[in-house]
XYZ file of C-alpha atoms in Angstrom:
532
model
C 97.945 132.833 72.640
C 96.342 129.330 72.302
C 96.313 127.242 75.820
C 96.965 123.422 75.191
C 96.587 122.010 78.931
C 98.474 118.540 79.341
C 98.357 115.392 80.450
C 100.717 112.258 82.455
C 99.244 109.367 82.906
C 101.212 107.288 85.390
C 102.646 103.542 86.560
C 99.972 102.296 89.759
C 103.284 101.681 91.276
C 104.844 104.697 92.760
C 108.342 103.303 92.097
C 107.753 103.478 89.551
C 106.401 107.293 89.120
C 109.714 107.412 91.253
C 111.999 106.699 89.323
C 110.964 107.634 85.830
C 109.856 111.087 86.753
C 113.220 113.300 85.230
C 113.042 111.654 81.653
C 108.724 113.291 82.161
C 110.210 116.694 83.480
C 112.625 116.706 80.645
C 109.852 115.741 77.471
C 107.803 117.855 79.099
C 110.235 121.380 79.581
C 110.729 120.471 75.451
C 107.365 120.030 74.039
C 107.023 123.536 76.518
C 109.368 125.154 74.873
C 109.001 123.553 71.166
C 105.202 124.824 71.843
C 106.288 128.428 73.019
C 108.361 129.514 70.246
C 105.353 128.606 68.202
C 103.576 130.872 69.455
C 100.767 128.014 72.473
C 101.368 127.648 76.515
C 101.877 124.254 78.088
C 100.161 123.986 81.018
C 100.055 121.637 83.235
C 96.168 119.868 84.247
C 98.499 118.669 87.052
C 100.183 118.904 89.507
C 103.148 117.906 90.221
C 102.867 115.442 94.429
C 104.618 115.768 97.776
C 105.443 111.921 96.195
C 107.948 113.551 93.470
C 106.191 112.579 90.919
C 103.872 114.384 88.612
C 102.595 111.505 87.155
C 98.324 110.956 87.145
C 98.393 107.349 89.400
C 94.824 105.753 89.671
C 91.549 106.087 87.261
C 90.261 107.676 89.797
C 92.480 111.079 89.697
C 92.051 110.408 86.492
C 88.845 110.903 86.680
C 88.760 114.192 88.855
C 91.623 115.133 87.163
C 89.925 115.739 83.853
C 86.085 117.477 85.600
C 88.672 120.563 86.258
C 89.503 120.565 81.867
C 87.695 122.441 80.041
C 86.648 119.590 78.020
C 86.344 122.176 74.148
C 89.994 121.972 75.533
C 92.789 121.327 72.380
C 94.468 118.258 74.425
C 98.627 116.649 74.984
C 98.880 113.152 76.531
C 102.883 113.407 77.292
C 104.540 110.061 77.661
C 108.132 109.617 78.949
C 107.201 106.789 80.205
C 104.497 102.764 80.453
C 101.318 104.175 82.283
C 98.338 102.818 83.095
C 95.294 103.825 79.602
C 92.219 103.298 81.853
C 93.712 106.067 84.199
C 93.510 108.513 81.998
C 91.313 106.750 79.233
C 87.646 108.031 81.186
C 88.142 111.850 81.065
C 88.974 111.258 76.842
C 85.724 109.527 75.975
C 84.806 112.947 77.772
C 86.831 115.704 76.174
C 85.195 117.296 72.523
C 88.386 119.150 72.141
C 91.319 117.810 69.868
C 93.425 115.339 70.918
C 97.232 114.970 70.771
C 99.653 111.697 72.396
C 102.885 112.462 72.085
C 106.159 110.092 72.980
C 110.134 110.501 72.932
C 111.723 108.461 70.640
C 113.702 106.365 73.789
C 113.602 102.639 75.639
C 114.818 104.035 78.129
C 111.420 102.926 80.059
C 109.109 103.683 77.816
C 107.758 105.829 76.170
C 106.857 104.537 72.981
C 104.971 101.703 74.048
C 102.590 103.259 76.276
C 101.592 105.886 73.339
C 101.165 103.500 71.758
C 99.042 101.385 74.094
C 96.899 104.812 74.914
C 96.958 104.550 70.546
C 95.085 101.370 70.571
C 92.451 101.912 73.518
C 91.511 104.805 72.446
C 90.829 103.210 68.707
C 88.168 101.205 69.979
C 86.821 103.024 72.481
C 86.421 104.903 69.098
C 88.283 108.472 70.665
C 89.105 110.483 67.926
C 93.503 110.983 68.735
C 96.347 112.665 66.183
C 100.422 110.928 67.743
C 103.527 111.249 67.265
C 106.783 110.463 68.443
C 110.368 112.680 68.832
C 113.481 111.961 69.789
C 114.610 115.647 70.551
C 110.873 117.652 69.843
C 112.962 118.980 67.087
C 112.626 117.546 63.267
C 110.454 118.120 60.472
C 108.358 115.139 60.893
C 107.876 115.631 64.657
C 107.547 119.608 64.048
C 105.229 120.088 60.961
C 102.792 116.716 62.530
C 102.756 119.646 65.191
C 101.552 122.632 63.232
C 99.701 120.695 61.562
C 97.220 119.987 64.979
C 97.240 123.571 66.167
C 95.638 124.103 63.034
C 93.262 121.441 62.377
C 93.810 119.523 65.046
C 94.251 116.132 63.002
C 97.270 114.590 61.356
C 96.777 112.703 58.319
C 100.045 110.386 58.254
C 101.257 108.097 55.472
C 99.006 105.318 55.325
C 99.973 103.861 51.953
C 101.490 100.786 53.008
C 98.208 98.882 54.017
C 95.985 96.368 51.037
C 92.692 95.353 52.447
C 93.634 91.074 52.378
C 91.468 90.015 49.390
C 91.370 86.134 49.915
C 90.384 85.786 45.676
C 94.332 86.954 44.780
C 95.939 84.824 48.568
C 97.864 82.235 46.824
C 96.785 78.184 46.053
C 93.302 76.496 47.064
C 95.583 73.902 48.501
C 96.571 76.557 50.730
C 93.066 78.062 51.046
C 91.005 74.582 51.838
C 93.903 74.200 54.954
C 92.584 78.059 56.279
C 89.294 76.629 56.210
C 89.256 73.684 57.425
C 90.764 75.254 60.842
C 88.046 77.446 60.244
C 86.386 74.894 60.924
C 87.351 73.053 63.649
C 88.239 75.756 65.129
C 83.869 76.646 65.908
C 83.229 72.798 65.187
C 85.786 71.178 68.424
C 85.737 75.049 70.168
C 88.648 76.066 71.651
C 89.128 77.729 75.710
C 90.796 80.866 76.358
C 92.302 80.450 79.955
C 92.635 83.812 81.695
C 93.991 84.584 84.677
C 92.438 87.893 85.858
C 91.910 90.200 82.547
C 92.913 93.766 82.273
C 96.490 93.866 82.232
C 97.908 97.711 83.814
C 94.378 99.095 82.482
C 96.198 97.542 78.679
C 91.949 98.483 77.855
C 92.561 98.062 74.482
C 94.497 94.185 75.016
C 90.010 93.114 76.421
C 88.601 91.391 73.335
C 84.266 90.873 73.487
C 83.412 87.609 73.888
C 79.962 88.612 71.999
C 83.344 88.967 69.584
C 84.658 85.675 69.291
C 82.085 83.501 70.429
C 81.025 83.273 66.364
C 84.495 81.539 65.153
C 84.585 78.626 68.252
C 86.832 80.521 70.734
C 85.179 80.755 74.719
C 86.067 82.631 77.490
C 87.982 80.760 80.925
C 87.599 83.829 82.943
C 90.310 82.112 86.042
C 91.833 83.983 89.138
C 95.663 84.632 90.480
C 94.704 83.301 93.889
C 94.007 79.771 92.391
C 96.631 79.701 90.295
C 99.136 80.597 94.195
C 97.433 77.815 95.767
C 98.201 75.461 93.437
C 101.524 77.046 92.807
C 101.581 76.101 96.940
C 100.518 72.705 96.549
C 103.848 72.053 94.067
C 106.117 69.916 95.615
C 109.915 70.664 95.450
C 110.413 67.801 94.806
C 108.306 68.672 91.500
C 110.158 72.401 91.368
C 113.511 71.169 92.071
C 113.308 68.692 88.393
C 112.296 71.198 86.236
C 114.740 73.319 87.546
C 117.439 70.897 87.232
C 116.073 70.022 83.497
C 116.981 73.685 82.852
C 120.768 73.693 84.164
C 121.123 70.841 82.161
C 119.508 72.100 79.606
C 122.536 74.913 79.914
C 120.811 77.485 80.671
C 122.173 80.140 83.283
C 120.803 81.516 86.152
C 123.497 84.552 87.712
C 122.094 83.935 91.399
C 122.348 85.780 94.105
C 121.426 85.822 98.558
C 119.880 89.022 98.561
C 115.635 88.492 97.959
C 115.635 92.057 97.553
C 118.624 92.488 94.701
C 119.482 89.261 93.321
C 117.465 86.096 91.576
C 117.892 83.928 94.511
C 117.788 80.244 93.929
C 114.190 79.685 96.233
C 112.962 82.452 93.520
C 113.340 80.096 90.139
C 111.954 77.789 92.216
C 109.494 79.156 92.293
C 108.378 80.021 90.212
C 109.054 76.622 88.778
C 105.536 75.836 90.906
C 104.085 78.221 88.677
C 104.576 76.969 85.737
C 103.680 73.194 86.862
C 100.239 74.559 88.441
C 100.113 76.791 85.263
C 100.322 73.181 83.045
C 97.671 71.807 85.394
C 95.197 74.120 85.218
C 95.148 74.763 81.519
C 94.723 70.649 81.655
C 92.138 70.972 84.122
C 89.792 73.515 82.423
C 90.807 72.582 78.668
C 92.723 75.384 77.587
C 94.348 75.640 73.859
C 96.095 79.147 75.234
C 96.964 80.934 78.931
C 96.905 83.766 80.045
C 98.783 85.321 82.789
C 97.584 88.437 84.157
C 100.758 88.452 86.816
C 101.620 92.214 87.618
C 99.135 93.566 89.524
C 98.052 91.232 93.080
C 100.574 88.323 92.909
C 103.674 90.440 92.024
C 103.167 90.460 96.305
C 102.830 86.747 96.508
C 105.266 85.587 94.295
C 107.698 86.042 91.979
C 107.779 87.152 87.568
C 105.888 84.919 85.846
C 108.506 85.835 83.477
C 110.411 82.451 83.356
C 107.045 79.947 83.180
C 105.737 82.173 80.442
C 108.670 81.268 77.643
C 108.674 77.766 79.544
C 105.428 77.070 78.167
C 105.793 78.945 74.250
C 108.571 76.300 74.165
C 107.625 72.813 72.139
C 110.988 71.823 73.558
C 110.098 71.878 77.766
C 110.165 70.129 81.214
C 107.409 67.929 81.283
C 104.595 67.733 83.559
C 102.535 65.096 85.447
C 99.264 64.325 85.807
C 97.817 62.232 89.256
C 97.424 59.108 86.705
C 101.752 59.605 85.965
C 100.607 60.892 82.490
C 102.214 63.765 80.847
C 100.664 67.080 79.563
C 100.816 68.260 76.066
C 103.913 65.808 75.137
C 106.583 67.694 72.754
C 103.737 70.762 72.590
C 103.927 74.669 73.724
C 100.829 75.540 75.229
C 100.368 78.978 73.794
C 100.570 82.067 76.670
C 99.968 85.555 75.949
C 101.606 87.992 77.812
C 100.483 90.451 80.234
C 96.664 88.265 79.571
C 96.292 90.067 76.238
C 93.842 88.808 74.579
C 94.499 90.028 71.688
C 97.959 88.475 71.709
C 95.960 84.971 72.854
C 94.202 85.088 69.836
C 96.780 85.359 67.155
C 99.647 82.777 69.434
C 96.494 80.351 68.353
C 96.403 81.450 64.839
C 99.497 80.809 64.598
C 99.822 78.152 66.321
C 97.520 75.688 64.512
C 98.682 76.783 61.028
C 102.432 76.220 61.563
C 101.931 72.947 63.586
C 99.782 71.760 59.983
C 102.357 73.190 57.564
C 105.344 71.866 59.628
C 106.629 75.624 59.986
C 108.249 76.536 64.214
C 105.199 76.711 65.822
C 107.241 79.130 69.026
C 105.331 82.286 69.047
C 105.317 85.318 71.414
C 104.602 89.158 71.618
C 107.059 91.569 71.341
C 106.038 95.731 73.092
C 107.950 97.442 70.337
C 110.193 99.030 71.887
C 111.641 101.709 70.241
C 114.105 101.505 66.749
C 117.394 102.955 65.919
C 119.926 102.648 62.830
C 122.454 100.203 63.439
C 126.087 102.882 64.146
C 127.685 99.847 63.304
C 127.019 99.900 60.242
C 126.887 96.664 60.047
C 122.091 96.164 58.809
C 121.647 99.862 56.378
C 117.761 99.476 57.057
C 115.724 101.383 60.208
C 116.029 98.312 63.318
C 113.466 97.454 65.471
C 113.918 96.604 69.533
C 111.108 94.389 70.327
C 111.154 93.369 73.513
C 109.300 91.513 76.434
C 109.952 90.991 79.953
C 108.561 87.166 79.505
C 106.720 85.260 76.885
C 109.606 85.385 74.656
C 110.378 81.287 73.632
C 113.708 79.730 74.042
C 113.510 78.853 70.203
C 113.939 82.576 69.103
C 117.009 82.758 70.743
C 121.132 82.456 69.440
C 122.009 78.740 71.445
C 117.783 77.593 72.082
C 118.303 77.347 76.003
C 122.162 77.209 76.367
C 121.687 81.078 74.377
C 118.974 81.842 77.374
C 120.288 83.908 80.646
C 118.245 84.754 83.862
C 117.715 87.794 85.354
C 116.362 89.585 88.516
C 114.374 91.930 87.407
C 113.893 94.904 87.754
C 112.832 95.456 91.356
C 110.939 98.794 90.678
C 108.627 96.356 88.976
C 108.822 93.191 91.454
C 109.787 93.136 94.795
C 109.715 89.627 94.983
C 112.274 89.183 91.721
C 111.942 86.106 89.381
C 114.718 84.905 87.001
C 113.791 87.101 83.013
C 114.501 84.666 80.167
C 116.943 86.897 78.979
C 118.595 85.983 75.144
C 119.301 87.464 71.635
C 116.446 86.468 68.839
C 118.533 84.725 66.015
C 118.890 85.648 62.398
C 115.417 84.071 60.325
C 112.716 85.098 58.280
C 110.008 86.454 60.248
C 105.663 86.992 60.387
C 103.693 89.579 62.493
C 100.972 90.839 62.887
C 98.934 92.406 65.446
C 94.803 91.370 66.113
C 93.417 94.592 67.200
C 89.334 96.420 67.963
C 87.969 98.688 65.872
C 84.543 100.411 65.551
C 83.130 96.662 67.436
C 84.659 94.325 64.515
C 88.121 92.544 65.401
C 91.689 93.589 62.428
C 94.316 91.538 61.779
C 97.667 93.748 60.751
C 100.030 91.187 59.365
C 103.628 91.580 57.394
C 107.192 90.269 57.214
C 110.743 90.798 58.477
C 113.655 89.612 59.605
C 115.499 89.428 62.636
C 118.912 90.682 61.690
C 121.887 89.523 63.683
C 123.975 92.531 64.929
C 127.986 92.673 65.515
C 127.535 92.471 70.251
C 129.048 96.493 70.482
C 126.282 97.292 68.692
C 123.792 94.773 70.244
C 124.915 95.803 74.232
C 124.289 99.031 73.370
C 120.619 97.983 72.424
C 120.094 96.275 75.319
C 121.063 98.094 78.123
C 119.643 101.135 75.925
C 116.152 99.569 76.375
C 115.804 97.088 80.188
C 118.726 94.763 79.476
C 117.545 91.899 81.643
C 115.410 91.421 79.526
C 115.208 89.061 75.648
C 115.401 91.507 72.204
C 115.255 90.640 69.264
C 116.685 93.247 66.252
C 113.823 93.252 63.994
C 113.853 94.522 60.308
C 110.382 95.226 58.495
C 109.622 94.530 54.787
C 107.327 97.257 53.216
C 107.264 98.930 56.451
C 108.792 102.913 57.486
C 108.713 103.577 62.023
C 106.643 106.192 60.735
C 104.830 104.490 58.464
C 104.531 101.336 61.620
C 104.239 104.195 64.663
C 101.216 105.570 62.919
C 99.065 102.699 62.273
C 99.790 100.302 64.598
C 96.803 99.669 67.038
C 99.380 98.233 70.237
C 101.806 98.216 72.860
C 102.452 94.490 71.604
C 103.514 93.296 68.373
C 103.284 89.133 67.749
C 106.626 87.109 66.258
C 107.231 83.661 64.675
C 109.581 82.807 62.738
C 109.252 80.551 58.798
C 112.409 78.358 57.859
C 112.242 80.749 55.339
C 111.269 83.192 53.033
C 108.868 80.969 50.839
C 108.115 79.714 53.643
C 107.335 82.616 55.861
C 105.522 83.939 52.544
C 102.743 80.906 52.694
C 102.575 80.303 56.585
C 101.303 84.736 55.876
C 98.526 83.539 53.090
C 97.094 80.938 55.076
C 97.353 82.940 58.138
C 95.647 85.718 56.684
C 93.227 83.022 55.212
C 92.601 81.406 58.172
C 91.857 85.215 59.923
C 89.617 86.312 56.898
C 87.205 82.611 57.140
C 87.050 83.223 61.418
C 85.389 87.298 60.244
C 88.550 88.811 60.737
C 89.000 92.161 59.093
C 92.532 92.111 57.458
C 95.283 94.052 56.133
C 98.504 93.557 54.607
C 100.963 95.488 55.960
C 103.888 96.450 53.130
C 103.883 93.303 52.152
C 101.743 91.240 48.536
C 99.839 88.192 47.921
């Protein structure tokens, strides 16, 4: 009988670890039983704690756990939750035995998002691994993959949907000339990416080394969240209320209560409006074309969540913010915000904004978690339908009804002690381009493809929303030419970037120009499920 070590990376927030522990326990039991039936012994490499969970909850703890694991031993990282990859990254970088990352197919906490972040981090770090996912760990795909890993330490996944991009066959000379012009503009005039504290939630994969950005003419302005906090405190209640009144006048619904601990309060929303004004002004002062707020650690103890702020920033139609001289900052234009300081998403958002504005296409874009996916239980859509969802950043221009179709609920207390409102909405029907920039082998890569945001009946939408985090914005997405398992096997991040186009031909053109732009900037581009 072969012994296999099991580790489980968790959150830095104890409240989340304790609440999510039962789902992790259930997953581990299924894995243990499956491996036992195959003649293998899955052994936890760290104990369940007296605090009520069995997660590795810090980087130091992870290092100490791995110090006690035979480095040649087969090892499974099992995830039913969101996890901080840096808790286990150090140990995995030095582990010599075969590594398998496994997640439960569920939107609840979710392990899929944690798995994809860990996979992206391992890819960037150059660590070899295999990966699997399953709802019940008894399906053919999972069992065949597991047996392959047990025999060889590897799993061969289907990558047939990928093709390298070749600018020679990528559309018209006019489109290629536009891509070259934007690339030349970036290198000549430069662009600043404002980073409010790097490295959110252990997302090593979301940090782009400066030397990969600089040749493109893109430079980081490293900003402090303490400066953002101070700037927010300087915003008057009158200015904050002006923003709030603008949102209400546009038809946005705020689900308010009186209890700060459990409800969304008006005071929390006003503080979010202060943060929005402060963020716009700081972007202006430092000349940042894009900005990313880490928020999760540190700022969460001082202010309500940044999510409403991020949704406003990413929308062309947003409340005005003025300079001291009374002039409006970037009137009628989004300030691209990359949620959770995901710099790969920030770079992608910058390229989208430049290309779509030049083409006269919608510029509003956002990252989403690849949260989950399922068959449509209503039978309306026959294809596999992904659930893309994120706590913030989603622009109301993406939602059915725009601002009037956007609601704000209190953020879940286990993540956000000071509350703050979300920008919940259901994405409208339309053609989308999806993409992801990531780091592999010391170079930037881009995967890009096509799809549709689809509409589902209200009952099916509610089922999906309640199967994940109800308070957050969601997109029902069907991806062109890419199956569920192909997407999971290839994608190198927890996040996916999405943007709309007015129709299918416009989406195809925007994809071609953006791929050509990335190529012109030295990014290695692969088309996923589409041909140009």
